[in-house]
Tab-separated table of C-alpha atoms and ligand atoms in Angstrom:
chain	number	residue	atom	x	y	z
A	27	UNK	CA	0.053	-0.122	-0.021
A	28	UNK	CA	2.844	2.109	0.886
A	29	UNK	CA	5.551	3.015	-1.666
A	30	UNK	CA	7.426	4.380	1.012
A	31	UNK	CA	8.806	1.003	1.693
A	32	UNK	CA	10.698	1.131	-1.821
A	33	UNK	CA	11.432	4.527	-2.241
A	34	UNK	CA	12.150	6.513	1.093
A	35	UNK	CA	11.290	10.101	1.390
A	36	UNK	CA	8.978	9.700	-1.475
A	37	UNK	CA	5.087	10.156	-0.771
A	38	UNK	CA	2.900	7.124	-1.040
A	39	UNK	CA	1.811	7.661	-4.745
A	40	UNK	CA	1.976	10.586	-7.199
A	41	UNK	CA	-1.675	10.987	-6.918
A	42	UNK	CA	-1.414	11.520	-3.368
A	43	UNK	CA	1.846	14.428	-4.003
A	44	UNK	CA	-0.055	15.853	-6.467
A	45	UNK	CA	-3.517	15.998	-4.454
A	46	UNK	CA	-1.875	16.641	-0.833
A	47	UNK	CA	0.991	18.573	-1.721
A	48	UNK	CA	0.637	20.325	-4.815
A	49	UNK	CA	-2.931	20.733	-6.199
A	50	UNK	CA	-5.044	20.893	-3.069
A	51	UNK	CA	-2.734	23.139	-0.933
A	52	UNK	CA	-2.468	26.895	-1.429
A	53	UNK	CA	1.166	27.924	-2.687
A	54	UNK	CA	2.376	29.496	0.713
A	55	UNK	CA	1.910	25.656	2.220
A	56	UNK	CA	5.135	23.960	0.070
A	57	UNK	CA	5.446	20.046	-0.149
A	58	UNK	CA	8.382	20.397	2.448
A	59	UNK	CA	5.760	20.865	5.263
A	60	UNK	CA	4.854	17.539	4.643
A	61	UNK	CA	6.593	14.596	5.169
A	62	UNK	CA	6.751	10.738	4.544
A	63	UNK	CA	8.606	8.162	6.880
A	64	UNK	CA	11.590	6.733	6.352
A	65	UNK	CA	11.934	2.763	5.958
A	66	UNK	CA	12.662	2.962	9.697
A	67	UNK	CA	9.784	4.488	10.885
A	68	UNK	CA	7.609	2.864	8.210
A	69	UNK	CA	8.261	-0.304	10.071
A	70	UNK	CA	6.424	1.077	12.849
A	71	UNK	CA	3.041	-0.338	13.449
A	72	UNK	CA	0.925	2.655	11.635
A	73	UNK	CA	-2.526	2.213	13.643
A	74	UNK	CA	-5.007	4.151	12.093
A	75	UNK	CA	-2.828	6.451	10.733
A	76	UNK	CA	-0.966	6.575	7.032
A	77	UNK	CA	2.557	7.128	8.257
A	78	UNK	CA	2.497	10.662	6.873
A	79	UNK	CA	3.125	13.991	8.764
A	80	UNK	CA	2.533	17.608	8.248
A	81	UNK	CA	4.202	20.133	10.310
A	82	UNK	CA	2.186	22.689	11.398
A	83	UNK	CA	2.470	26.470	10.953
A	84	UNK	CA	1.797	29.324	12.576
A	85	UNK	CA	-1.832	30.121	12.533
A	86	UNK	CA	-2.569	26.474	11.567
A	87	UNK	CA	-5.736	24.980	12.889
A	88	UNK	CA	-6.865	21.309	12.457
A	89	UNK	CA	-10.169	22.821	10.312
A	90	UNK	CA	-7.689	24.329	8.323
A	91	UNK	CA	-5.538	21.498	7.640
A	92	UNK	CA	-8.020	19.136	7.279
A	93	UNK	CA	-9.662	21.323	4.130
A	94	UNK	CA	-6.028	21.651	2.748
A	95	UNK	CA	-5.078	17.766	2.596
A	96	UNK	CA	-8.191	15.960	3.545
A	97	UNK	CA	-10.462	17.283	0.955
A	98	UNK	CA	-13.165	18.304	3.736
A	99	UNK	CA	-13.038	20.692	7.127
A	100	UNK	CA	-15.324	18.256	8.573
A	101	UNK	CA	-12.663	15.462	8.537
A	102	UNK	CA	-10.686	17.549	11.617
A	103	UNK	CA	-11.909	14.621	13.804
A	104	UNK	CA	-9.914	12.440	12.202
A	105	UNK	CA	-6.888	14.737	12.897
A	106	UNK	CA	-7.699	15.370	16.274
A	107	UNK	CA	-7.863	11.510	16.932
A	108	UNK	CA	-4.689	10.670	15.713
A	109	UNK	CA	-2.957	13.140	17.446
A	110	UNK	CA	-4.591	13.884	20.560
A	111	UNK	CA	-1.905	12.807	22.442
A	112	UNK	CA	0.598	15.770	21.392
A	113	UNK	CA	-2.205	18.452	21.064
A	114	UNK	CA	-2.271	20.616	24.271
A	115	UNK	CA	-5.805	21.878	25.961
A	116	UNK	CA	-7.031	24.042	23.034
A	117	UNK	CA	-7.256	21.060	20.879
A	118	UNK	CA	-5.050	23.219	18.244
A	119	UNK	CA	-1.736	22.480	16.573
A	120	UNK	CA	1.331	24.453	17.537
A	121	UNK	CA	3.894	25.806	15.333
A	122	UNK	CA	6.335	23.222	14.398
A	123	UNK	CA	4.216	20.428	15.604
A	124	UNK	CA	4.146	17.282	13.639
A	125	UNK	CA	0.715	16.061	13.095
A	126	UNK	CA	-0.048	12.681	11.514
A	127	UNK	CA	-2.219	12.409	8.543
A	128	UNK	CA	-4.939	9.960	8.095
A	129	UNK	CA	-5.143	7.509	5.545
A	130	UNK	CA	-6.832	8.023	2.589
A	131	UNK	CA	-5.813	11.376	2.898
A	132	UNK	CA	-7.162	12.653	-0.475
A	133	UNK	CA	-10.628	12.476	1.236
A	134	UNK	CA	-11.946	9.687	-1.270
A	135	UNK	CA	-13.180	6.634	0.201
A	136	UNK	CA	-12.906	5.725	3.944
A	137	UNK	CA	-13.551	7.620	6.775
A	138	UNK	CA	-11.875	5.968	10.004
A	139	UNK	CA	-13.158	5.555	13.554
A	140	UNK	CA	-12.047	5.359	16.508
A	141	UNK	CA	-11.734	1.805	18.283
A	142	UNK	CA	-14.503	0.682	20.365
A	143	UNK	CA	-13.484	0.951	24.071
A	144	UNK	CA	-13.734	-2.278	26.024
A	145	UNK	CA	-16.945	-1.620	27.778
A	146	UNK	CA	-18.893	-1.001	24.169
A	147	UNK	CA	-17.427	-4.101	22.545
A	148	UNK	CA	-19.252	-7.339	21.625
A	149	UNK	CA	-19.328	-10.035	24.310
A	150	UNK	CA	-18.203	-13.559	23.137
A	151	UNK	CA	-21.384	-15.287	21.939
A	152	UNK	CA	-21.940	-19.233	22.549
A	153	UNK	CA	-22.045	-22.068	20.517
A	154	UNK	CA	-25.986	-21.724	20.494
A	155	UNK	CA	-25.871	-17.963	18.344
A	156	UNK	CA	-26.955	-15.796	21.269
A	157	UNK	CA	-26.135	-14.635	24.972
A	158	UNK	CA	-28.813	-15.598	27.503
A	159	UNK	CA	-28.396	-13.491	30.699
A	160	UNK	CA	-30.642	-14.505	33.653
A	161	UNK	CA	-31.723	-11.441	35.990
A	162	UNK	CA	-32.722	-12.305	39.515
A	163	UNK	CA	-35.029	-15.439	39.541
A	164	UNK	CA	-36.974	-15.361	36.272
A	165	UNK	CA	-36.407	-12.018	34.169
A	166	UNK	CA	-34.436	-13.116	30.987
A	167	UNK	CA	-32.497	-11.262	28.335
A	168	UNK	CA	-31.684	-12.370	25.007
A	169	UNK	CA	-28.800	-10.702	22.861
A	170	UNK	CA	-27.371	-11.317	19.407
A	171	UNK	CA	-26.216	-9.279	16.721
A	172	UNK	CA	-26.949	-6.257	18.453
A	173	UNK	CA	-30.361	-6.541	19.471
A	174	UNK	CA	-31.926	-7.422	22.396
A	175	UNK	CA	-35.127	-8.775	23.581
A	176	UNK	CA	-36.392	-10.384	27.382
A	177	UNK	CA	-38.863	-12.812	28.910
A	178	UNK	CA	-40.261	-13.385	32.127
A	179	UNK	CA	-41.231	-16.508	33.295
A	180	UNK	CA	-44.162	-16.803	35.634
A	181	UNK	CA	-45.986	-19.728	37.542
A	182	UNK	CA	-48.900	-19.088	34.864
A	183	UNK	CA	-47.265	-18.797	31.633
A	184	UNK	CA	-44.472	-16.452	30.069
A	185	UNK	CA	-44.467	-12.860	29.034
A	186	UNK	CA	-41.954	-11.751	26.376
A	187	UNK	CA	-40.872	-8.395	25.673
A	188	UNK	CA	-40.223	-7.414	22.107
A	189	UNK	CA	-40.298	-9.630	19.109
A	190	UNK	CA	-37.312	-8.860	17.185
A	191	UNK	CA	-37.165	-10.061	13.225
A	192	UNK	CA	-33.342	-10.967	14.106
A	193	UNK	CA	-34.167	-13.017	17.271
A	194	UNK	CA	-36.792	-15.115	15.323
A	195	UNK	CA	-35.054	-18.102	16.075
A	196	UNK	CA	-32.798	-17.125	19.047
A	197	UNK	CA	-35.729	-15.746	21.389
A	198	UNK	CA	-38.033	-19.118	21.311
A	199	UNK	CA	-35.166	-21.042	21.384
A	200	UNK	CA	-33.812	-19.387	24.589
A	201	UNK	CA	-37.698	-19.296	26.084
A	202	UNK	CA	-37.106	-23.127	25.376
A	203	UNK	CA	-34.365	-23.615	27.073
A	204	UNK	CA	-35.363	-22.133	30.303
A	205	UNK	CA	-38.567	-23.295	30.811
A	206	UNK	CA	-41.489	-25.720	29.260
A	207	UNK	CA	-44.346	-22.792	29.889
A	208	UNK	CA	-45.898	-21.310	26.985
A	209	UNK	CA	-45.857	-17.708	26.216
A	210	UNK	CA	-49.139	-15.994	27.053
A	211	UNK	CA	-48.202	-12.526	27.268
A	212	UNK	CA	-46.324	-10.246	24.995
A	213	UNK	CA	-45.642	-6.530	25.652
A	214	UNK	CA	-44.529	-3.850	22.668
A	215	UNK	CA	-41.599	-1.596	24.216
A	216	UNK	CA	-42.548	0.771	21.124
A	217	UNK	CA	-44.184	0.004	17.601
A	218	UNK	CA	-40.260	0.043	15.670
A	219	UNK	CA	-40.245	-2.974	13.181
A	220	UNK	CA	-36.517	-4.092	14.487
A	221	UNK	CA	-38.076	-4.797	17.983
A	222	UNK	CA	-41.427	-5.945	16.972
A	223	UNK	CA	-42.223	-7.284	13.723
A	224	UNK	CA	-41.940	-10.922	14.349
A	225	UNK	CA	-44.889	-10.333	17.169
A	226	UNK	CA	-47.077	-12.365	15.050
A	227	UNK	CA	-44.631	-15.428	15.446
A	228	UNK	CA	-46.240	-15.431	19.143
A	229	UNK	CA	-49.672	-16.380	17.849
A	230	UNK	CA	-52.795	-15.357	19.852
A	231	UNK	CA	-51.581	-14.168	23.274
A	232	UNK	CA	-52.392	-11.102	25.009
A	233	UNK	CA	-50.470	-8.338	23.635
A	234	UNK	CA	-50.027	-5.033	25.619
A	235	UNK	CA	-48.970	-1.614	24.318
A	236	UNK	CA	-49.156	1.954	24.773
A	237	UNK	CA	-52.037	3.629	23.161
A	238	UNK	CA	-49.598	5.925	20.880
A	239	UNK	CA	-47.956	2.487	19.652
A	240	UNK	CA	-51.315	0.786	18.861
A	241	UNK	CA	-52.152	3.779	16.895
A	242	UNK	CA	-48.676	3.743	15.075
A	243	UNK	CA	-49.050	-0.328	15.011
A	244	UNK	CA	-52.255	0.074	13.173
A	245	UNK	CA	-50.933	2.995	10.534
A	246	UNK	CA	-48.088	0.703	9.672
A	247	UNK	CA	-50.285	-2.172	8.242
A	248	UNK	CA	-48.065	-4.858	9.066
A	249	UNK	CA	-48.878	-8.467	9.382
A	250	UNK	CA	-45.783	-9.280	11.624
A	251	UNK	CA	-47.166	-6.302	14.122
A	252	UNK	CA	-50.863	-7.703	15.229
A	253	UNK	CA	-52.585	-4.988	17.088
A	254	UNK	CA	-52.194	-4.932	20.733
A	255	UNK	CA	-55.283	-6.343	22.538
A	256	UNK	CA	-54.662	-4.535	25.832
A	257	UNK	CA	-53.530	-0.677	25.587
A	258	UNK	CA	-52.958	2.012	28.765
A	259	UNK	CA	-51.906	5.430	28.685
A	260	UNK	CA	-49.990	6.456	31.829
A	261	UNK	CA	-49.652	3.098	33.723
A	262	UNK	CA	-50.289	-0.514	33.630
A	263	UNK	CA	-49.633	-3.644	36.270
A	264	UNK	CA	-49.234	-6.939	34.918
A	265	UNK	CA	-49.531	-9.412	37.604
A	266	UNK	CA	-49.202	-13.189	36.019
A	267	UNK	CA	-48.468	-15.860	38.384
A	268	UNK	CA	-46.226	-15.258	41.089
A	269	UNK	CA	-44.576	-12.366	39.122
A	270	UNK	CA	-45.596	-8.672	38.183
A	271	UNK	CA	-44.340	-5.987	35.617
A	272	UNK	CA	-45.266	-2.295	35.784
A	273	UNK	CA	-45.472	-0.671	32.811
A	274	UNK	CA	-45.275	3.207	32.637
A	275	UNK	CA	-45.073	5.821	30.130
A	276	UNK	CA	-42.776	8.963	30.449
A	277	UNK	CA	-44.037	10.804	27.418
A	278	UNK	CA	-42.751	10.678	24.028
A	279	UNK	CA	-39.311	9.876	23.887
A	280	UNK	CA	-37.066	8.082	21.037
A	281	UNK	CA	-41.047	7.145	19.801
A	282	UNK	CA	-44.269	8.367	21.060
A	283	UNK	CA	-45.424	5.125	22.693
A	284	UNK	CA	-41.749	4.337	23.956
A	285	UNK	CA	-42.639	2.711	27.772
A	286	UNK	CA	-40.579	2.042	30.623
A	287	UNK	CA	-40.934	-1.692	31.892
A	288	UNK	CA	-39.997	-2.141	35.232
A	289	UNK	CA	-39.520	-5.769	36.646
A	290	UNK	CA	-39.616	-4.650	40.589
A	291	UNK	CA	-38.740	-8.198	41.883
A	292	UNK	CA	-35.516	-8.450	39.705
A	293	UNK	CA	-34.544	-4.828	40.304
A	294	UNK	CA	-34.546	-4.617	36.337
A	295	UNK	CA	-36.077	-2.292	33.823
A	296	UNK	CA	-36.092	-2.115	30.161
A	297	UNK	CA	-36.650	0.988	27.755
A	298	UNK	CA	-35.875	0.297	24.519
A	299	UNK	CA	-33.422	2.738	22.228
A	300	UNK	CA	-32.759	5.089	24.760
A	301	UNK	CA	-29.927	4.250	27.119
A	302	UNK	CA	-27.181	2.241	24.926
A	303	UNK	CA	-24.822	0.583	27.582
A	304	UNK	CA	-21.283	1.585	26.769
A	305	UNK	CA	-22.248	3.443	23.651
A	306	UNK	CA	-22.821	6.743	22.682
A	307	UNK	CA	-26.406	7.385	21.198
A	308	UNK	CA	-27.314	6.399	17.810
A	309	UNK	CA	-28.271	8.848	14.630
A	310	UNK	CA	-30.974	11.056	16.143
A	311	UNK	CA	-31.614	8.938	18.926
A	312	UNK	CA	-33.069	6.500	15.616
A	313	UNK	CA	-35.533	9.284	14.342
A	314	UNK	CA	-36.318	10.590	18.126
A	315	UNK	CA	-39.973	12.174	18.244
A	316	UNK	CA	-38.881	14.153	21.273
A	317	UNK	CA	-35.507	15.154	22.327
A	318	UNK	CA	-36.634	16.883	25.127
A	319	UNK	CA	-38.463	13.588	26.083
A	320	UNK	CA	-35.039	11.804	25.858
A	321	UNK	CA	-33.581	13.635	28.589
A	322	UNK	CA	-36.556	13.311	30.523
A	323	UNK	CA	-36.938	9.545	30.438
A	324	UNK	CA	-33.012	9.342	31.290
A	325	UNK	CA	-33.908	11.757	34.457
A	326	UNK	CA	-36.869	9.411	34.994
A	327	UNK	CA	-34.771	6.067	34.801
A	328	UNK	CA	-31.568	7.586	36.894
A	329	UNK	CA	-34.070	8.251	39.851
A	330	UNK	CA	-35.113	4.141	40.156
A	331	UNK	CA	-33.497	1.969	42.233
A	332	UNK	CA	-32.216	-0.742	39.862
A	333	UNK	CA	-29.344	-3.363	39.238
A	334	UNK	CA	-30.070	-3.869	35.580
A	335	UNK	CA	-31.226	-2.162	32.619
A	336	UNK	CA	-31.966	-3.682	29.318
A	337	UNK	CA	-31.642	-1.557	26.287
A	338	UNK	CA	-32.837	-3.688	23.250
A	339	UNK	CA	-29.395	-2.803	21.318
A	340	UNK	CA	-25.824	-3.260	21.702
A	341	UNK	CA	-23.907	-5.825	23.278
A	342	UNK	CA	-24.476	-6.169	26.907
A	343	UNK	CA	-26.771	-5.515	29.744
A	344	UNK	CA	-26.626	-2.585	31.389
A	345	UNK	CA	-26.056	-0.949	34.847
A	346	UNK	CA	-27.197	2.176	37.029
A	347	UNK	CA	-23.871	3.316	36.046
A	348	UNK	CA	-24.637	3.119	32.397
A	349	UNK	CA	-27.765	5.279	32.803
A	350	UNK	CA	-25.960	7.995	34.745
A	351	UNK	CA	-23.434	7.850	32.001
A	352	UNK	CA	-25.690	7.945	29.010
A	353	UNK	CA	-27.808	11.039	31.001
A	354	UNK	CA	-24.709	12.953	31.478
A	355	UNK	CA	-23.609	12.580	27.939
A	356	UNK	CA	-26.907	13.564	26.399
A	357	UNK	CA	-26.983	16.514	29.170
A	358	UNK	CA	-23.739	17.419	27.959
A	359	UNK	CA	-24.738	17.363	24.526
A	360	UNK	CA	-27.962	19.310	25.158
A	361	UNK	CA	-25.743	22.027	27.206
A	362	UNK	CA	-22.873	22.448	24.746
A	363	UNK	CA	-25.661	22.949	22.531
A	364	UNK	CA	-27.337	25.633	24.198
A	365	UNK	CA	-24.253	27.474	25.062
A	366	UNK	CA	-23.249	27.304	21.247
A	367	UNK	CA	-26.935	28.975	19.805
A	368	UNK	CA	-26.254	31.614	22.661
A	369	UNK	CA	-22.991	32.428	21.536
A	370	UNK	CA	-23.967	32.283	17.695
A	371	UNK	CA	-25.536	35.029	15.930
A	372	UNK	CA	-27.956	33.533	13.155
A	373	UNK	CA	-27.960	37.177	10.974
A	374	UNK	CA	-24.380	36.866	9.157
A	375	UNK	CA	-25.298	33.255	8.118
A	376	UNK	CA	-28.283	34.424	6.330
A	377	UNK	CA	-26.625	37.530	4.835
A	378	UNK	CA	-24.012	34.990	2.919
A	379	UNK	CA	-26.808	33.197	0.941
A	380	UNK	CA	-29.148	34.320	-1.570
A	381	UNK	CA	-31.814	36.555	-0.013
A	382	UNK	CA	-34.974	34.528	0.873
A	383	UNK	CA	-32.867	31.057	0.764
A	384	UNK	CA	-33.963	30.593	4.602
A	385	UNK	CA	-33.038	27.298	4.311
A	386	UNK	CA	-29.058	27.606	3.205
A	387	UNK	CA	-28.923	30.210	5.965
A	388	UNK	CA	-30.250	28.125	8.691
A	389	UNK	CA	-27.969	25.094	7.440
A	390	UNK	CA	-25.061	27.897	7.693
A	391	UNK	CA	-25.882	28.595	11.011
A	392	UNK	CA	-26.722	25.205	12.366
A	393	UNK	CA	-23.281	23.991	10.976
A	394	UNK	CA	-21.523	26.685	12.847
A	395	UNK	CA	-23.359	25.547	16.001
A	396	UNK	CA	-22.048	21.967	15.297
A	397	UNK	CA	-18.372	23.251	14.546
A	398	UNK	CA	-18.644	24.339	18.278
A	399	UNK	CA	-20.293	21.375	20.163
A	400	UNK	CA	-18.523	18.938	18.412
A	401	UNK	CA	-14.915	19.424	19.914
A	402	UNK	CA	-16.343	20.041	23.267
A	403	UNK	CA	-18.029	16.729	23.390
A	404	UNK	CA	-15.003	14.705	21.606
A	405	UNK	CA	-12.470	16.246	24.324
A	406	UNK	CA	-14.773	15.192	27.233
A	407	UNK	CA	-16.195	11.760	25.835
A	408	UNK	CA	-13.777	10.098	23.040
A	409	UNK	CA	-12.657	6.634	24.328
A	410	UNK	CA	-15.229	6.839	27.395
A	411	UNK	CA	-18.154	5.681	25.107
A	412	UNK	CA	-17.962	3.438	22.031
A	413	UNK	CA	-18.882	5.430	18.598
A	414	UNK	CA	-18.792	9.440	20.190
A	415	UNK	CA	-17.092	10.177	16.824
A	416	UNK	CA	-19.998	8.726	14.643
A	417	UNK	CA	-23.104	10.505	15.374
A	418	UNK	CA	-22.341	13.417	17.521
A	419	UNK	CA	-22.329	16.138	14.904
A	420	UNK	CA	-25.715	14.907	13.316
A	421	UNK	CA	-26.777	14.546	16.923
A	422	UNK	CA	-25.946	18.267	17.644
A	423	UNK	CA	-27.717	19.145	14.795
A	424	UNK	CA	-30.361	17.202	15.999
A	425	UNK	CA	-30.282	19.072	19.706
A	426	UNK	CA	-29.911	22.448	18.176
A	427	UNK	CA	-33.398	22.466	16.146
A	428	UNK	CA	-34.968	20.860	19.036
A	429	UNK	CA	-33.681	23.576	21.249
A	430	UNK	CA	-34.847	26.138	18.811
A	431	UNK	CA	-38.338	24.650	17.922
A	432	UNK	CA	-38.980	22.709	21.122
A	433	UNK	CA	-37.804	24.767	23.129
A	434	UNK	CA	-38.504	23.459	26.713
A	435	UNK	CA	-37.997	25.599	29.629
A	436	UNK	CA	-38.167	22.427	32.114
A	437	UNK	CA	-34.699	21.707	30.900
B	510	LIG	ZN1	-36.927	2.457	18.153
């Protein structure tokens, strides 16, 4: 891949030389500032970097360097990740500092990502092809391929929570492994198909959902998601045999109708697509119906006395600490975005575009807000949660819009 091994002090390719050193760079930035490793340095493990370096000049910023050499200002985050050990608190390079450049520096193909921290990585999967976690005496979580469902074994039958198509085989197999009892009840955590579209496979059971979920299921006309037979608005208590589930609704959050499922005896709660144990949030919390609702649901969860949390995705069960950390992350994102909005005057961005093109003016403004939020979140959270570098920018945009139009006064 790297010709430097045959030609010491030469760039990786002529194309690279042309695009980085000459064509892409303004005249003031000569090729002299870019250096490639000698055979000796190339031999050391390259990690995510390409082995190419840039020596920072006075006034250089990561954004400027990314624009010049990586083809996109937004790729500054890659520079930050590769060089954060040597950057000082300002996050910007000092003159003369050597910055490692990422692979594919012409910006063409691969965006690189931060490795997952240990607490976000997949756990070993047993030969059955899924993980089965027992919670307390009778509550179980089934996890495979990054999706999770749960079931509660009672003396009068089994209650299944969610029926993800991706667990179509694993979930019934896990139930059979634990008990000979039949599934008598199914709880829809919310309507999203990745968690529910295999519900019909459990046949004619009692199906419980929030009224909003029932409406959405009706509208989607999916035979895999038969209509709930029992609906509720605020709270529902399911007593079955010797076991109990408390269902409650903290208001629209990730989805309108997305409920909190509490198993008090097992000191466990399940709330899907909200807290992702060990991970930063998914893109826009998966088309969140209410970003303020996402924060409020975190508050509700954080007040509960729990040992175990089931989030419906990623690779493991969560703890009270995971809820606390996720809440802190979302709060940080919310607060940093609020600060950036307060510090950014909208008018100049509208002045930069064709008069009347409000979309374009707003887009420049939102991107300027995200420019300020992203480094704040990266500085604190990279390495603490998985995939902080993947969706933080988009989530800052989502939060910015929510702060402007939802404008909640309680947060
Ligand atoms: Zn969902």
